[in-house]
């Protein structure tokens, strides 16, 4: 029994050290220096979080509509006059598709999320998002960094014959869609590590490893 307890203690200690190190060791390790921002060329992006998941919101302007025009063809209302933001989230297929609300939680999607699952991208539009909300973090990026972010997001879609693949009859409402995505999801490298990688593509520093929203939010506050 004592050996089991020691083994469990070491496992918990290792997990704690990994989370602490992943939060307080920045990635990249050294700041590359701030890109020059100007009022005409800068873009505002948002990180949206809940207790287990993070999304990225980008302004729905002409550049976004042009760079991600395939989303409009798939049914995302890019031209809606009420749409100000385009929201992206990456996650495990079973959990994402089958758990729109906590009341819908089932054992099998949780098991797939904790092990290995195919990934999907969820895309939606939103109107005004109050930046003062505690679940929102805002960042200004240069035009080049914004273009790099759109490239990272666009490159996350699984494409067939050069086109993104919507998942039939998969949506939470009338404005959103799910798409097949590149990569596989697991508990260690999931939605929040995808968000962190996307932010790094836009020149924003994160922690070395941010598997949960709170560590990602803390690292973003520390290094930007």
PDB file of N, CA, C and O in Angstrom, residues 179-204:
ATOM      1  N   UNK A 179     -16.800  21.779 -38.628  1.00  0.00           N
ATOM      2  CA  UNK A 179     -16.022  21.359 -39.782  1.00  0.00           C
ATOM      3  C   UNK A 179     -15.008  20.305 -39.350  1.00  0.00           C
ATOM      4  O   UNK A 179     -14.516  20.324 -38.215  1.00  0.00           O
ATOM      5  N   UNK A 180     -14.668  19.412 -40.290  1.00  0.00           N
ATOM      6  CA  UNK A 180     -13.580  18.486 -40.041  1.00  0.00           C
ATOM      7  C   UNK A 180     -12.285  19.281 -39.875  1.00  0.00           C
ATOM      8  O   UNK A 180     -12.063  20.274 -40.570  1.00  0.00           O
ATOM      9  N   UNK A 181     -11.446  18.861 -38.930  1.00  0.00           N
ATOM     10  CA  UNK A 181     -10.210  19.596 -38.637  1.00  0.00           C
ATOM     11  C   UNK A 181      -9.008  18.671 -38.681  1.00  0.00           C
ATOM     12  O   UNK A 181      -9.126  17.445 -38.589  1.00  0.00           O
ATOM     13  N   UNK A 182      -7.846  19.260 -38.809  1.00  0.00           N
ATOM     14  CA  UNK A 182      -6.604  18.503 -38.805  1.00  0.00           C
ATOM     15  C   UNK A 182      -6.208  18.175 -37.365  1.00  0.00           C
ATOM     16  O   UNK A 182      -6.442  18.952 -36.446  1.00  0.00           O
ATOM     17  N   UNK A 183      -5.552  17.041 -37.201  1.00  0.00           N
ATOM     18  CA  UNK A 183      -5.017  16.679 -35.902  1.00  0.00           C
ATOM     19  C   UNK A 183      -5.977  15.850 -35.067  1.00  0.00           C
ATOM     20  O   UNK A 183      -7.147  15.665 -35.413  1.00  0.00           O
ATOM     21  N   UNK A 184      -5.446  15.353 -33.958  1.00  0.00           N
ATOM     22  CA  UNK A 184      -6.221  14.556 -33.015  1.00  0.00           C
ATOM     23  C   UNK A 184      -6.226  15.237 -31.655  1.00  0.00           C
ATOM     24  O   UNK A 184      -5.268  15.877 -31.252  1.00  0.00           O
ATOM     25  N   UNK A 185      -7.336  15.060 -30.968  1.00  0.00           N
ATOM     26  CA  UNK A 185      -7.554  15.696 -29.665  1.00  0.00           C
ATOM     27  C   UNK A 185      -7.283  14.701 -28.550  1.00  0.00           C
ATOM     28  O   UNK A 185      -7.652  13.532 -28.636  1.00  0.00           O
ATOM     29  N   UNK A 186      -6.623  15.161 -27.483  1.00  0.00           N
ATOM     30  CA  UNK A 186      -6.575  14.410 -26.238  1.00  0.00           C
ATOM     31  C   UNK A 186      -6.501  15.400 -25.084  1.00  0.00           C
ATOM     32  O   UNK A 186      -6.408  16.613 -25.302  1.00  0.00           O
ATOM     33  N   UNK A 187      -6.566  14.894 -23.876  1.00  0.00           N
ATOM     34  CA  UNK A 187      -6.653  15.767 -22.710  1.00  0.00           C
ATOM     35  C   UNK A 187      -5.397  16.608 -22.515  1.00  0.00           C
ATOM     36  O   UNK A 187      -5.460  17.701 -21.944  1.00  0.00           O
ATOM     37  N   UNK A 188      -4.244  16.123 -22.970  1.00  0.00           N
ATOM     38  CA  UNK A 188      -2.999  16.855 -22.768  1.00  0.00           C
ATOM     39  C   UNK A 188      -2.766  17.913 -23.841  1.00  0.00           C
ATOM     40  O   UNK A 188      -2.158  18.951 -23.573  1.00  0.00           O
ATOM     41  N   UNK A 189      -3.222  17.633 -25.040  1.00  0.00           N
ATOM     42  CA  UNK A 189      -3.052  18.573 -26.154  1.00  0.00           C
ATOM     43  C   UNK A 189      -4.409  18.738 -26.827  1.00  0.00           C
ATOM     44  O   UNK A 189      -4.739  18.030 -27.785  1.00  0.00           O
ATOM     45  N   UNK A 190      -5.185  19.659 -26.268  1.00  0.00           N
ATOM     46  CA  UNK A 190      -6.565  19.820 -26.693  1.00  0.00           C
ATOM     47  C   UNK A 190      -6.881  21.223 -27.171  1.00  0.00           C
ATOM     48  O   UNK A 190      -6.044  21.908 -27.761  1.00  0.00           O
ATOM     49  N   UNK A 191      -8.089  21.642 -26.871  1.00  0.00           N
ATOM     50  CA  UNK A 191      -8.594  22.911 -27.404  1.00  0.00           C
ATOM     51  C   UNK A 191      -7.757  24.108 -26.950  1.00  0.00           C
ATOM     52  O   UNK A 191      -7.521  25.045 -27.729  1.00  0.00           O
ATOM     53  N   UNK A 192      -7.294  24.079 -25.704  1.00  0.00           N
ATOM     54  CA  UNK A 192      -6.572  25.235 -25.177  1.00  0.00           C
ATOM     55  C   UNK A 192      -5.143  25.321 -25.700  1.00  0.00           C
ATOM     56  O   UNK A 192      -4.612  26.422 -25.883  1.00  0.00           O
ATOM     57  N   UNK A 193      -4.527  24.173 -25.959  1.00  0.00           N
ATOM     58  CA  UNK A 193      -3.203  24.211 -26.570  1.00  0.00           C
ATOM     59  C   UNK A 193      -3.305  24.643 -28.033  1.00  0.00           C
ATOM     60  O   UNK A 193      -2.386  25.268 -28.554  1.00  0.00           O
ATOM     61  N   UNK A 194      -4.416  24.309 -28.707  1.00  0.00           N
ATOM     62  CA  UNK A 194      -4.644  24.821 -30.071  1.00  0.00           C
ATOM     63  C   UNK A 194      -4.790  26.350 -30.041  1.00  0.00           C
ATOM     64  O   UNK A 194      -4.202  27.050 -30.862  1.00  0.00           O
ATOM     65  N   UNK A 195      -5.578  26.853 -29.106  1.00  0.00           N
ATOM     66  CA  UNK A 195      -5.739  28.300 -28.977  1.00  0.00           C
ATOM     67  C   UNK A 195      -4.392  28.974 -28.751  1.00  0.00           C
ATOM     68  O   UNK A 195      -4.081  29.998 -29.373  1.00  0.00           O
ATOM     69  N   UNK A 196      -3.587  28.389 -27.873  1.00  0.00           N
ATOM     70  CA  UNK A 196      -2.272  28.956 -27.583  1.00  0.00           C
ATOM     71  C   UNK A 196      -1.396  28.976 -28.833  1.00  0.00           C
ATOM     72  O   UNK A 196      -0.704  29.968 -29.110  1.00  0.00           O
ATOM     73  N   UNK A 197      -1.415  27.903 -29.603  1.00  0.00           N
ATOM     74  CA  UNK A 197      -0.612  27.851 -30.826  1.00  0.00           C
ATOM     75  C   UNK A 197      -1.067  28.892 -31.832  1.00  0.00           C
ATOM     76  O   UNK A 197      -0.246  29.532 -32.509  1.00  0.00           O
ATOM     77  N   UNK A 198      -2.379  29.083 -31.941  1.00  0.00           N
ATOM     78  CA  UNK A 198      -2.904  30.109 -32.852  1.00  0.00           C
ATOM     79  C   UNK A 198      -2.452  31.502 -32.419  1.00  0.00           C
ATOM     80  O   UNK A 198      -2.064  32.327 -33.255  1.00  0.00           O
ATOM     81  N   UNK A 199      -2.477  31.751 -31.123  1.00  0.00           N
ATOM     82  CA  UNK A 199      -2.045  33.054 -30.615  1.00  0.00           C
ATOM     83  C   UNK A 199      -0.564  33.280 -30.861  1.00  0.00           C
ATOM     84  O   UNK A 199      -0.145  34.397 -31.206  1.00  0.00           O
ATOM     85  N   UNK A 200       0.240  32.248 -30.701  1.00  0.00           N
ATOM     86  CA  UNK A 200       1.671  32.393 -30.974  1.00  0.00           C
ATOM     87  C   UNK A 200       1.915  32.718 -32.448  1.00  0.00           C
ATOM     88  O   UNK A 200       2.855  33.450 -32.781  1.00  0.00           O
ATOM     89  N   UNK A 201       1.080  32.177 -33.328  1.00  0.00           N
ATOM     90  CA  UNK A 201       1.201  32.507 -34.751  1.00  0.00           C
ATOM     91  C   UNK A 201       0.975  33.995 -34.985  1.00  0.00           C
ATOM     92  O   UNK A 201       1.507  34.570 -35.943  1.00  0.00           O
ATOM     93  N   UNK A 202       0.205  34.622 -34.096  1.00  0.00           N
ATOM     94  CA  UNK A 202      -0.072  36.057 -34.193  1.00  0.00           C
ATOM     95  C   UNK A 202       0.896  36.889 -33.370  1.00  0.00           C
ATOM     96  O   UNK A 202       0.657  38.075 -33.128  1.00  0.00           O
ATOM     97  N   UNK A 203       1.994  36.287 -32.906  1.00  0.00           N
ATOM     98  CA  UNK A 203       3.008  37.031 -32.166  1.00  0.00           C
ATOM     99  C   UNK A 203       2.715  37.224 -30.701  1.00  0.00           C
ATOM    100  O   UNK A 203       3.376  38.026 -30.033  1.00  0.00           O
ATOM    101  N   UNK A 204       1.740  36.494 -30.156  1.00  0.00           N
ATOM    102  CA  UNK A 204       1.369  36.624 -28.746  1.00  0.00           C
ATOM    103  C   UNK A 204       2.017  35.484 -27.966  1.00  0.00           C
ATOM    104  O   UNK A 204       1.906  34.321 -28.338  1.00  0.00           O
TER     105      UNK A 204
END
